[in-house]
Short mmCIF file of C-alpha atoms and ligand atoms in Angstrom, two decimals:
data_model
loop_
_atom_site.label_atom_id
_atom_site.label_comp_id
_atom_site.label_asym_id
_atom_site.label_seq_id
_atom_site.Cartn_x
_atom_site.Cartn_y
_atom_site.Cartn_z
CA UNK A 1 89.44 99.79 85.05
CA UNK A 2 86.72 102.45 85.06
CA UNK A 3 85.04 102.38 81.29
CA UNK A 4 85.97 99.10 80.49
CA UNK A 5 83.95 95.93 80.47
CA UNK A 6 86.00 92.99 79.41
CA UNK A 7 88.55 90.45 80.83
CA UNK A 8 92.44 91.44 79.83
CA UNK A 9 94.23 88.59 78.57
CA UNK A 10 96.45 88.64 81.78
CA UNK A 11 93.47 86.92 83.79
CA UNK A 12 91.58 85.90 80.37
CA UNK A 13 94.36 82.94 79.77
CA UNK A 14 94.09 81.69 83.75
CA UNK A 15 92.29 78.66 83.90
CA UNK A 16 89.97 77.72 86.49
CA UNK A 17 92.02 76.84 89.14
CA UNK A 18 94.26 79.65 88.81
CA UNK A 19 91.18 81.99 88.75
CA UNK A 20 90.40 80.17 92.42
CA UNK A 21 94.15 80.49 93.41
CA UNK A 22 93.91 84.32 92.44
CA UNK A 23 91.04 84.94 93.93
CA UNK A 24 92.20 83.11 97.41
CA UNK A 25 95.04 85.60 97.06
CA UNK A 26 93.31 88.90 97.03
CA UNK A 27 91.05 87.13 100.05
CA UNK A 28 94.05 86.38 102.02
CA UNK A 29 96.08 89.74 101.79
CA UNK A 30 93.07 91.67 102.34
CA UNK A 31 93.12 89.63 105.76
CA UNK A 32 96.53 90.52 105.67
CA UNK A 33 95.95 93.90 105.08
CA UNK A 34 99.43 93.58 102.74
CA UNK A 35 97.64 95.44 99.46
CA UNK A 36 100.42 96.62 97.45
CA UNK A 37 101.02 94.78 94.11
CA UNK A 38 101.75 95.93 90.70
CA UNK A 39 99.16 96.70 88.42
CA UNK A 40 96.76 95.05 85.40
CA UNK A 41 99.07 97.31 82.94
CA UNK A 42 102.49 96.88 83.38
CA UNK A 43 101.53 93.28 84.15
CA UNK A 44 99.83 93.45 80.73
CA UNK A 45 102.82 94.53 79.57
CA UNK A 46 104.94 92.09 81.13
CA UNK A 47 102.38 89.39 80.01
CA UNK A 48 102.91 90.44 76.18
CA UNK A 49 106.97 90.47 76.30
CA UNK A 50 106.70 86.80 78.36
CA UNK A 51 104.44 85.15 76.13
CA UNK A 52 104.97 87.00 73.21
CA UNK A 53 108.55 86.30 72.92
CA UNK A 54 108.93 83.16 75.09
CA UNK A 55 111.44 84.52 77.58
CA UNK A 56 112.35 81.85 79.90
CA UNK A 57 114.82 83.79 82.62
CA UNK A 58 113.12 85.93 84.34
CA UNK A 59 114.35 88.52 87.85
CA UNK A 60 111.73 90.16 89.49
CA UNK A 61 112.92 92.39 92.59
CA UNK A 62 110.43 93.06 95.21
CA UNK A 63 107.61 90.62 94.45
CA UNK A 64 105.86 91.39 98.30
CA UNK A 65 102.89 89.51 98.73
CA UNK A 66 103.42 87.80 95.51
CA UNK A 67 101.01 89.14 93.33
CA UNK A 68 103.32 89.68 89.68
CA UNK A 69 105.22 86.33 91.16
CA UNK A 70 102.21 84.05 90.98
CA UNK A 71 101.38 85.73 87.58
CA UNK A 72 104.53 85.58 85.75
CA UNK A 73 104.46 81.78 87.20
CA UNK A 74 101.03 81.14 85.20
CA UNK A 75 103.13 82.38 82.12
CA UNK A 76 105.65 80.36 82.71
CA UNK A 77 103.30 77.08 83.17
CA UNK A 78 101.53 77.54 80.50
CA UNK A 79 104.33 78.03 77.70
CA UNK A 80 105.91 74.77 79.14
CA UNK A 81 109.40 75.96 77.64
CA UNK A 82 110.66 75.40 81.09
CA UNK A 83 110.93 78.79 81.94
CA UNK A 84 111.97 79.74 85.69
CA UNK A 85 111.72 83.36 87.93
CA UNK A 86 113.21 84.13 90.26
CA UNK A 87 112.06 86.82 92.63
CA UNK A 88 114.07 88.69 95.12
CA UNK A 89 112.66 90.00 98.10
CA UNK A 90 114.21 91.38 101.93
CA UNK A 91 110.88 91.22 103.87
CA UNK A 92 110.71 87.85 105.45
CA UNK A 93 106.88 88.07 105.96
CA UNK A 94 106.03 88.67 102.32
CA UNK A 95 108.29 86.22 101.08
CA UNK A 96 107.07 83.46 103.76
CA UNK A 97 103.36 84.49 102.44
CA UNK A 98 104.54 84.21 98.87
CA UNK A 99 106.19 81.17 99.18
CA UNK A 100 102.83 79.74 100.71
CA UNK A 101 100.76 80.86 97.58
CA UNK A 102 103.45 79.62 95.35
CA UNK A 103 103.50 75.93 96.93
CA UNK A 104 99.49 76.22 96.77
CA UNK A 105 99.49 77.39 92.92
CA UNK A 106 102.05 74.05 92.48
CA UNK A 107 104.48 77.00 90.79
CA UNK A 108 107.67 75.75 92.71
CA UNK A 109 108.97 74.44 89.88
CA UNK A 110 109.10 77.54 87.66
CA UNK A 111 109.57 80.28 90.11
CA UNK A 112 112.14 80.10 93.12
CA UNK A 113 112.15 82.90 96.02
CA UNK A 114 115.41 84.24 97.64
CA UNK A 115 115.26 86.28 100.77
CA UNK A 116 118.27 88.96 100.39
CA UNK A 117 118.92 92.59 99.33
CA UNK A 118 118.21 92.83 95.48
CA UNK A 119 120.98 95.12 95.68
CA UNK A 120 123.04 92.65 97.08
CA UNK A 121 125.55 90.79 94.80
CA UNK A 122 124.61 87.58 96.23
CA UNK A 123 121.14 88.35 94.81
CA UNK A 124 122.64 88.45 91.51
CA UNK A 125 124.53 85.13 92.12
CA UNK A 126 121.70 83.40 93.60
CA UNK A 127 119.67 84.60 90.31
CA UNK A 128 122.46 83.64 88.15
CA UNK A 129 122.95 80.21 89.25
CA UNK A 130 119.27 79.29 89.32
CA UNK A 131 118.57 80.22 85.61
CA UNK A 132 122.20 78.85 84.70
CA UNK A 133 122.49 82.51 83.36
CA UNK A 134 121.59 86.30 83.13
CA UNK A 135 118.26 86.47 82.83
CA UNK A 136 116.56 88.05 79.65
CA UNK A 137 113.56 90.44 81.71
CA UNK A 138 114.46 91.93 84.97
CA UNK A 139 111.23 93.82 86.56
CA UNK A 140 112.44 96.18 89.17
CA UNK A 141 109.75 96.97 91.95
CA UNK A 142 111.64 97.21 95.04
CA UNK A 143 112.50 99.84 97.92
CA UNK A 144 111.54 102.95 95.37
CA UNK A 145 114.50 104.72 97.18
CA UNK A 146 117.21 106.59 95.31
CA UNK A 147 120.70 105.44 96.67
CA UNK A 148 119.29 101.49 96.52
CA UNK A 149 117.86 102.03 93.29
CA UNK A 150 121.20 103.32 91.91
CA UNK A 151 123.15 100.49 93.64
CA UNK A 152 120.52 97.62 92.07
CA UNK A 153 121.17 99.55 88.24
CA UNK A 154 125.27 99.30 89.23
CA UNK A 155 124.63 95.79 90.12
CA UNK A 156 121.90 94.27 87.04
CA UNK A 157 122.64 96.20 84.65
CA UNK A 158 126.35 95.41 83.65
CA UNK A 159 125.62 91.77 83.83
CA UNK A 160 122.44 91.89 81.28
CA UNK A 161 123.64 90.75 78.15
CA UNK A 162 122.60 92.41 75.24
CA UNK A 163 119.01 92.91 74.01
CA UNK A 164 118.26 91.86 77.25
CA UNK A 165 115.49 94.16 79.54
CA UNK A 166 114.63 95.56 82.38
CA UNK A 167 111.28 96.94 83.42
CA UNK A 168 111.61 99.30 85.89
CA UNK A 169 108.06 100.17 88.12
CA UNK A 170 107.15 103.39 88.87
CA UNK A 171 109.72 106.07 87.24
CA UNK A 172 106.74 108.84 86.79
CA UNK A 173 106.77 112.29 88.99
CA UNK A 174 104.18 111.07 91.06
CA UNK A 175 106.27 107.91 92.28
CA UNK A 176 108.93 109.97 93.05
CA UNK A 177 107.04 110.31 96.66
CA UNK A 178 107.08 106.95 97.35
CA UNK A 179 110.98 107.85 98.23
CA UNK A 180 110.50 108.25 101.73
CA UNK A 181 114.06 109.92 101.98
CA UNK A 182 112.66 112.49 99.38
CA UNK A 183 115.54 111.78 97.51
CA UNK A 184 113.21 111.34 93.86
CA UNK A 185 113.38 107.50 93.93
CA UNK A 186 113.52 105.94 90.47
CA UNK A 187 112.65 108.59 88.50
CA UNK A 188 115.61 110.69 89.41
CA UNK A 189 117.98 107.39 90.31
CA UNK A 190 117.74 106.79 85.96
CA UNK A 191 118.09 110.52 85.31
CA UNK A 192 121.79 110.15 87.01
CA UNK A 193 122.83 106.94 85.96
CA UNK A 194 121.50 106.60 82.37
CA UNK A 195 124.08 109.30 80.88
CA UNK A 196 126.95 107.85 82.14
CA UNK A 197 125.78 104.52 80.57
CA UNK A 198 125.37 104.90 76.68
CA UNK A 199 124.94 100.99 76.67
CA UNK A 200 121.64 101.20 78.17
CA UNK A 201 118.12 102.46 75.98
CA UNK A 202 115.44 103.73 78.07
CA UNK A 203 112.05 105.22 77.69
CA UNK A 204 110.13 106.18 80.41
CA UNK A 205 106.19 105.58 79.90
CA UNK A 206 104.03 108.92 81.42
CA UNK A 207 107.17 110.10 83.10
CA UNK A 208 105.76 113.24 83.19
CA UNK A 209 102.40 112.37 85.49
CA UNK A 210 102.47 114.14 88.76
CA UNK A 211 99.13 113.88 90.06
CA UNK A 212 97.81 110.17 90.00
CA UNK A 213 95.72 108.87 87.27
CA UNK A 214 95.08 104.98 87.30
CA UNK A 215 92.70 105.61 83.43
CA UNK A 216 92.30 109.29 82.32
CA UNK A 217 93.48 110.23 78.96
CA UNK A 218 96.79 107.88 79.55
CA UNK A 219 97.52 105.66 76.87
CA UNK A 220 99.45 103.38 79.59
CA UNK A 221 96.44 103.43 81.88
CA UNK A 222 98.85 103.98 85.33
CA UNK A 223 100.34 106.85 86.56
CA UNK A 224 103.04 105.53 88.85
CA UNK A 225 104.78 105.20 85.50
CA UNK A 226 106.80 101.82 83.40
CA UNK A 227 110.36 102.48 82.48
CA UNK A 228 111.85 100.20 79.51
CA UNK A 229 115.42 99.46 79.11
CA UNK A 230 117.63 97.72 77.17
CA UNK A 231 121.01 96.77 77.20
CA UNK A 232 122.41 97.54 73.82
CA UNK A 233 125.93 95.91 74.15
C1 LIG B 301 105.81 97.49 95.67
S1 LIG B 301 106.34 96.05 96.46
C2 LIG B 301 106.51 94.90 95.13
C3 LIG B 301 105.19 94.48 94.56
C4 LIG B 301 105.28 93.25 93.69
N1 LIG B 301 106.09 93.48 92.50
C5 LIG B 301 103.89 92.79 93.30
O1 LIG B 301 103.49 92.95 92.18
O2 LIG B 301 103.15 92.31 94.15
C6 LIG B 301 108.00 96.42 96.88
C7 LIG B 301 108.74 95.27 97.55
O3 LIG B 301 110.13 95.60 97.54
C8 LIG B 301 110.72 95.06 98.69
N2 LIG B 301 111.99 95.73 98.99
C9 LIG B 301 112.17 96.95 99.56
N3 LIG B 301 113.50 97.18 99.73
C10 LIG B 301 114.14 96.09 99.24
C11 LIG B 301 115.49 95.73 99.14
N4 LIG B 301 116.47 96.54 99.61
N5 LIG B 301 115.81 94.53 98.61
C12 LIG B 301 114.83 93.70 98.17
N6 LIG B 301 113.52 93.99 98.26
C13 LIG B 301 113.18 95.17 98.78
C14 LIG B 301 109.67 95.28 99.78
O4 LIG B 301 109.90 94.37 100.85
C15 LIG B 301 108.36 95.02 99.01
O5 LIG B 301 107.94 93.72 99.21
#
């Protein structure tokens, strides 16, 4: 991050192997040319609601290359509270790479990977019976398109119990282009749903940003965006 010169806590609590397995990562999907993962801050962020709070079931959908899934395993290692993830993804590739680095980080005991349509009710029963639950933290970082994202907020959120979350990636103005249909992606997929569902809080972290910023003068230092909700009841 331009301006800053110190180790966030995300990589500052890996220990030395992990540090090798991460760095092996970036090495391999550079070779891969598969660069696409989720950022330092929301990770951050996901980092301080995992460990801060000890959540245990966790749904990730879209984890691609497997960047946030190896992460989120590390939490889950090291709070030994036998925590599990599990990650949805419908790319066969990224999952197959993901599932390598997973096996290599010896994370296939907290974090399990299911090939499918997160938008998919078998998704949600594959996620369901693996955690022997709902899960407490969903993070949302799939297709970006409209219609799906819609159909994954019909599907999750009525099943998340309350007080439960979801994270949702990249719900600014700028992300909205990352809808390839042009159909606003997430952004305008929660601006439609949300009012028709009073059991659901949300804030929506530089919503606003429409020109991309990864440090500027945002306090949340990305400007794809970080939507929060919560299931009230
Ligand atoms: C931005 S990437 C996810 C990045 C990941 N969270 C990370 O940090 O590395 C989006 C992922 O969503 C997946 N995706 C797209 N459409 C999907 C769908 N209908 N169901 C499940 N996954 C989908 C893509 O295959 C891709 O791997």
């Amino acid at each position: 991050m331009p301006g800053t010169d110190y180790v966030p806590p995300l990589y500052g609590v890996l220990s030395d192997d992990e540090w090798a397995i991460v760095e092996g990562w970036y090495d391999d999907t550079e070779r891969a040319d598969s660069i696409g993962e989720i950022n330092v801050p929301a990770m951050s962020f996901v980092q301080g609601l995992v460990m801060g709070s000890a959540i245990r079931t966790i749904v990730q959908l879209g984890h691609y290359y497997g960047y946030s899934t190896l992460l989120v395993g590390f939490m889950l290692r090291a709070m030994g509270n036998g925590g599990r993830l599990v990650s949805i993804d419908i790319d066969p590739k990224a999952t197959e790479f993901t599932q390598k680095w997973v096996d290599r980080a010896g994370l296939s005991e907290y974090v399990h990977l299911y090939l499918g349509d997160s938008a998919d009710q078998r998704s949600l029963d594959v996620a369901v019976d693996e955690l022997g639950g709902m899960a407490q933290l969903i993070i949302l970082d799939s297709s970006h398109q409209y219609a799906h994202t819609v159909r994954e907020l019909d599907l999750w959120v009525p099943r998340m119990e309350p007080s439960t979350l979801m994270l949702l990636h990249d719900t600014s103005t700028f992300a909205t282009a990352f809808d390839t249909g042009g159909a606003g992606g997430v952004q305008k997929a929660l601006d439609d749903w949300l009012p028709g569902h009073p059991e659901a809080a949300f804030l929506s972290l530089n919503r606003q940003v429409s020109q991309f910023d990864s440090a500027g003068d945002l306090a949340y230092k990305y400007g794809c965006g970080l939507g929060i909700l919560q299931r009230l009841r």
